[in-house]
CSV table of C-alpha atoms in Angstrom, one decimal:
chain,number,residue,atom,x,y,z
B,1,GLN,CA,68.4,90.6,12.1
B,2,VAL,CA,70.6,89.9,15.1
B,3,GLN,CA,68.6,90.1,18.3
B,4,LEU,CA,69.0,89.2,21.9
B,5,VAL,CA,65.8,88.8,23.9
B,6,GLN,CA,66.0,88.6,27.7
B,7,SER,CA,63.6,87.2,30.3
B,8,GLY,CA,61.3,89.3,32.3
B,9,ALA,CA,61.7,91.3,35.5
B,10,GLU,CA,62.3,89.6,38.7
B,11,VAL,CA,61.7,90.4,42.4
B,12,LYS,CA,63.8,88.5,44.9
B,13,LYS,CA,64.5,88.5,48.6
B,14,PRO,CA,67.9,89.0,50.0
B,15,GLY,CA,69.9,85.8,50.1
B,16,ALA,CA,68.0,84.3,47.2
B,17,SER,CA,69.3,83.6,43.6
B,18,VAL,CA,68.1,84.8,40.3
B,19,LYS,CA,68.6,83.3,36.8
B,20,VAL,CA,68.3,85.6,33.8
B,21,SER,CA,68.1,84.2,30.2
B,22,CYS,CA,69.2,85.7,27.0
B,23,LYS,CA,67.9,84.1,23.7
B,24,ALA,CA,69.9,84.9,20.6
B,25,SER,CA,68.6,84.9,17.0
B,26,GLY,CA,69.8,86.0,13.6
B,27,TYR,CA,73.4,84.6,13.9
B,28,THR,CA,75.3,81.4,14.8
B,29,PHE,CA,75.1,81.4,18.6
B,30,THR,CA,78.3,79.4,19.0
B,31,ASP,CA,80.4,81.9,16.9
B,32,TYR,CA,80.4,84.7,19.5
B,33,PHE,CA,80.8,85.3,23.2
B,34,VAL,CA,77.9,86.5,25.4
B,35,HIS,CA,78.8,89.2,27.8
B,36,TRP,CA,76.8,90.2,30.9
B,37,VAL,CA,76.7,93.8,32.1
B,38,ARG,CA,74.6,95.4,34.9
B,39,GLN,CA,73.5,98.9,35.6
B,40,ALA,CA,72.3,99.9,39.1
B,41,PRO,CA,69.6,102.6,39.2
B,42,GLY,CA,71.0,105.9,38.1
B,43,GLN,CA,74.5,104.5,37.8
B,44,GLY,CA,77.0,103.4,35.2
B,45,LEU,CA,77.7,100.1,33.5
B,46,GLU,CA,79.5,97.3,35.2
B,47,TRP,CA,80.9,94.2,33.4
B,48,MET,CA,80.2,91.0,35.1
B,49,GLY,CA,81.7,88.4,32.8
B,50,ARG,CA,81.4,86.5,29.6
B,51,ILE,CA,80.8,83.0,28.3
B,52,ASN,CA,82.0,81.2,25.2
B,53,PRO,CA,78.9,79.4,24.0
B,54,ASN,CA,81.0,77.1,21.9
B,55,THR,CA,83.2,75.8,24.8
B,56,GLY,CA,81.3,76.9,27.8
B,57,GLY,CA,84.4,78.6,29.0
B,58,THR,CA,83.8,81.6,31.3
B,59,LYS,CA,85.6,84.7,32.6
B,60,PHE,CA,84.2,86.7,35.5
B,61,ALA,CA,84.9,90.1,37.0
B,62,GLN,CA,86.7,89.5,40.3
B,63,ARG,CA,84.0,91.0,42.5
B,64,PHE,CA,81.5,88.4,41.2
B,65,GLN,CA,83.7,85.3,41.5
B,66,GLY,CA,82.0,82.7,43.5
B,67,ARG,CA,78.6,84.3,43.3
B,68,VAL,CA,77.9,84.2,39.5
B,69,THR,CA,77.4,81.3,37.1
B,70,MET,CA,77.1,81.6,33.4
B,71,THR,CA,75.8,78.7,31.3
B,72,LYS,CA,74.4,78.1,27.9
B,73,ASP,CA,72.0,75.8,26.0
B,74,THR,CA,73.1,75.7,22.4
B,75,SER,CA,70.0,73.7,21.3
B,76,ILE,CA,67.9,76.8,21.9
B,77,SER,CA,70.6,79.5,21.4
B,78,THR,CA,70.2,80.8,25.0
B,79,ALA,CA,72.7,82.0,27.5
B,80,TYR,CA,72.0,82.2,31.3
B,81,MET,CA,73.4,84.3,34.1
B,82,ASP,CA,72.8,83.1,37.6
B,83,LEU,CA,73.6,85.3,40.6
B,84,SER,CA,73.4,83.9,44.1
B,85,ARG,CA,73.3,85.3,47.6
B,86,LEU,CA,71.5,88.4,46.4
B,87,ARG,CA,71.8,91.7,48.3
B,88,SER,CA,69.9,94.9,48.0
B,89,ASP,CA,72.8,96.5,46.1
B,90,ASP,CA,72.4,93.9,43.4
B,91,THR,CA,69.2,95.7,42.4
B,92,ALA,CA,70.0,96.6,38.8
B,93,VAL,CA,69.1,96.1,35.1
B,94,TYR,CA,71.1,93.2,33.8
B,95,TYR,CA,72.0,93.2,30.1
B,96,CYS,CA,73.4,90.5,27.8
B,97,ALA,CA,75.3,91.4,24.7
B,98,ARG,CA,76.9,89.5,21.8
B,99,GLY,CA,80.6,89.6,22.4
B,100,PHE,CA,83.5,89.9,20.0
B,101,SER,CA,87.1,88.9,20.5
B,102,SER,CA,88.0,92.6,20.8
B,103,TRP,CA,86.0,92.8,24.0
B,104,TYR,CA,83.0,94.8,22.9
B,105,GLY,CA,79.3,94.0,22.7
B,106,ASP,CA,76.9,94.4,19.9
B,107,PRO,CA,73.9,94.3,20.0
B,108,TRP,CA,72.6,94.3,23.5
B,109,GLY,CA,69.5,92.7,24.9
B,110,GLN,CA,66.7,94.8,26.2
B,111,GLY,CA,67.7,94.4,29.8
B,112,THR,CA,66.1,92.6,32.8
B,113,LEU,CA,65.3,94.5,35.9
B,114,VAL,CA,66.2,92.5,39.1
B,115,THR,CA,64.9,94.0,42.3
B,116,VAL,CA,66.2,92.7,45.6
B,117,SER,CA,64.0,93.7,48.5
B,118,SER,CA,62.7,92.1,51.7
D,1,GLN,CA,84.5,104.6,41.4
D,2,SER,CA,84.9,103.7,37.7
D,3,ALA,CA,88.2,102.5,36.3
D,4,LEU,CA,88.1,104.9,33.4
D,5,THR,CA,87.5,108.6,33.9
D,6,GLN,CA,85.0,110.6,31.9
D,7,PRO,CA,83.6,114.1,32.4
D,8,PRO,CA,80.1,113.8,33.9
D,9,SER,CA,78.6,116.2,31.3
D,10,ALA,CA,79.2,117.8,27.9
D,11,SER,CA,77.1,120.0,25.8
D,12,GLY,CA,76.9,121.7,22.4
D,13,SER,CA,74.5,123.5,20.1
D,14,PRO,CA,73.0,121.8,17.1
D,15,GLY,CA,75.6,121.6,14.3
D,16,GLN,CA,78.5,122.0,16.6
D,17,SER,CA,81.1,119.4,17.5
D,18,VAL,CA,81.8,118.0,20.9
D,19,THR,CA,84.5,115.7,22.2
D,20,ILE,CA,84.2,113.4,25.2
D,21,SER,CA,87.4,112.1,26.8
D,22,CYS,CA,88.0,108.8,28.5
D,23,THR,CA,91.2,108.5,30.6
D,24,GLY,CA,92.7,105.3,31.8
D,25,THR,CA,96.2,103.8,32.3
D,26,SER,CA,98.8,101.9,30.3
D,27,SER,CA,97.1,98.7,31.6
D,28,ASP,CA,93.9,99.5,29.7
D,29,VAL,CA,93.3,102.3,27.3
D,30,GLY,CA,96.9,103.0,26.6
D,31,GLY,CA,98.0,99.4,26.2
D,32,TYR,CA,95.4,98.1,23.8
D,33,LYS,CA,93.4,99.1,20.8
D,34,TYR,CA,90.2,97.6,22.4
D,35,VAL,CA,88.4,100.8,23.3
D,36,SER,CA,84.7,101.0,22.5
D,37,TRP,CA,82.0,103.6,23.0
D,38,TYR,CA,78.3,103.2,23.7
D,39,GLN,CA,75.3,105.5,23.5
D,40,GLN,CA,72.5,105.0,25.9
D,41,HIS,CA,69.2,106.9,25.8
D,42,PRO,CA,67.0,107.0,28.9
D,43,GLY,CA,65.4,103.6,29.6
D,44,LYS,CA,67.1,102.0,26.7
D,45,ALA,CA,69.9,99.5,26.2
D,46,PRO,CA,73.3,100.7,25.3
D,47,LYS,CA,74.2,100.9,21.6
D,48,LEU,CA,77.7,100.4,20.2
D,49,MET,CA,78.9,103.5,18.4
D,50,ILE,CA,82.7,102.9,18.1
D,51,TYR,CA,84.9,99.8,18.6
D,52,GLU,CA,88.6,99.2,18.4
D,53,VAL,CA,89.3,102.9,19.1
D,54,SER,CA,88.0,104.3,15.8
D,55,GLU,CA,86.0,101.7,13.9
D,56,ARG,CA,82.3,102.5,13.3
D,57,PRO,CA,79.7,99.7,13.0
D,58,SER,CA,77.5,99.8,10.0
D,59,GLY,CA,74.5,102.1,10.5
D,60,VAL,CA,76.3,104.5,12.9
D,61,PRO,CA,76.5,108.0,11.3
D,62,ASP,CA,80.0,109.1,10.3
D,63,ARG,CA,79.4,112.1,12.5
D,64,PHE,CA,80.7,109.9,15.3
D,65,SER,CA,84.4,109.3,15.4
D,66,GLY,CA,86.9,107.9,17.9
D,67,SER,CA,90.6,108.3,18.5
D,68,LYS,CA,93.2,107.6,21.2
D,69,SER,CA,96.4,109.3,22.4
D,70,ALA,CA,98.5,107.6,25.1
D,71,ASN,CA,96.1,106.7,27.9
D,72,THR,CA,93.2,108.9,26.8
D,73,ALA,CA,90.6,107.9,24.2
D,74,SER,CA,88.1,110.4,22.8
D,75,LEU,CA,84.7,110.3,21.1
D,76,THR,CA,83.9,113.2,18.8
D,77,VAL,CA,80.4,114.0,17.7
D,78,SER,CA,80.3,116.4,14.8
D,79,GLY,CA,77.2,118.2,13.5
D,80,LEU,CA,75.3,117.7,16.7
D,81,GLN,CA,71.7,116.7,16.3
D,82,ALA,CA,68.9,116.6,18.9
D,83,GLU,CA,68.9,112.8,18.9
D,84,ASP,CA,72.5,112.7,20.0
D,85,GLU,CA,71.4,113.8,23.4
D,86,ALA,CA,72.2,110.7,25.6
D,87,ASP,CA,74.6,109.2,28.0
D,88,TYR,CA,77.9,107.9,26.5
D,89,TYR,CA,80.1,105.3,28.0
D,90,CYS,CA,83.7,104.3,27.1
D,91,SER,CA,85.0,100.8,27.7
D,92,SER,CA,88.4,99.2,27.4
D,93,TYR,CA,90.0,95.8,27.7
D,94,ALA,CA,92.2,95.8,30.8
D,95,ASP,CA,95.2,93.7,31.7
D,96,SER,CA,93.8,92.7,35.1
D,97,ASN,CA,91.4,90.5,37.0
D,98,ASN,CA,88.6,92.5,35.4
D,99,PRO,CA,89.2,92.4,31.7
D,100,VAL,CA,86.5,94.9,30.8
D,101,VAL,CA,86.3,98.3,32.4
D,102,PHE,CA,83.9,101.1,31.8
D,103,GLY,CA,84.0,104.9,32.3
D,104,GLY,CA,81.4,106.5,34.6
D,105,GLY,CA,79.5,107.9,31.7
D,106,THR,CA,79.1,111.4,30.2
D,107,LYS,CA,75.7,113.0,29.8
D,108,LEU,CA,75.6,114.9,26.4
D,109,THR,CA,73.2,117.7,26.2
D,110,VAL,CA,72.3,119.3,22.9
D,111,LEU,CA,71.4,122.9,23.8
């Protein structure tokens, strides 16, 4: 079955960077986008961007431009999201999702909690 | 503040129907058929319930339906069941620097 499995929880200090991985299985990795969405504690969903695993092309939400990088390793069907210059308000659960051309995600990974604290 | 507006809460008794609205603009909900809805239970990842306004993925009960009129999309849950109690988020493609926008979420309570 189609599945996305993310890396484990991270604790980072302000100013550091974090890299979250998302390993896909059950489908051809290069046939679908990978979206990244985050959810701060008790808050709603926020789209961060997406990557095309076939071309490596990316599209980011404006507020993350310059601070987020999305990459992929097709040999192991894994996408990565790297967020730099972390602040306390970056504390959130980060999700990846298989993306379709109609801009929706299905299914989603289990989520990765990133805690930013001094 | 979320780009799309949803009521913070909705409720209904088992067996009843409830409709959750999602209001945007002509630059997002009203301009495209790319509206989707997600269900999220506490501590779980979101699950796709509706895509392209009214399409239902395989495995999603036909009690869930979606529609759109002008700049407002709606999710209707018919024959409410206890397991439908969750948070629901709408999402839309947007003709802007942020191509995917979400609503703030609606907490559905089954009384």
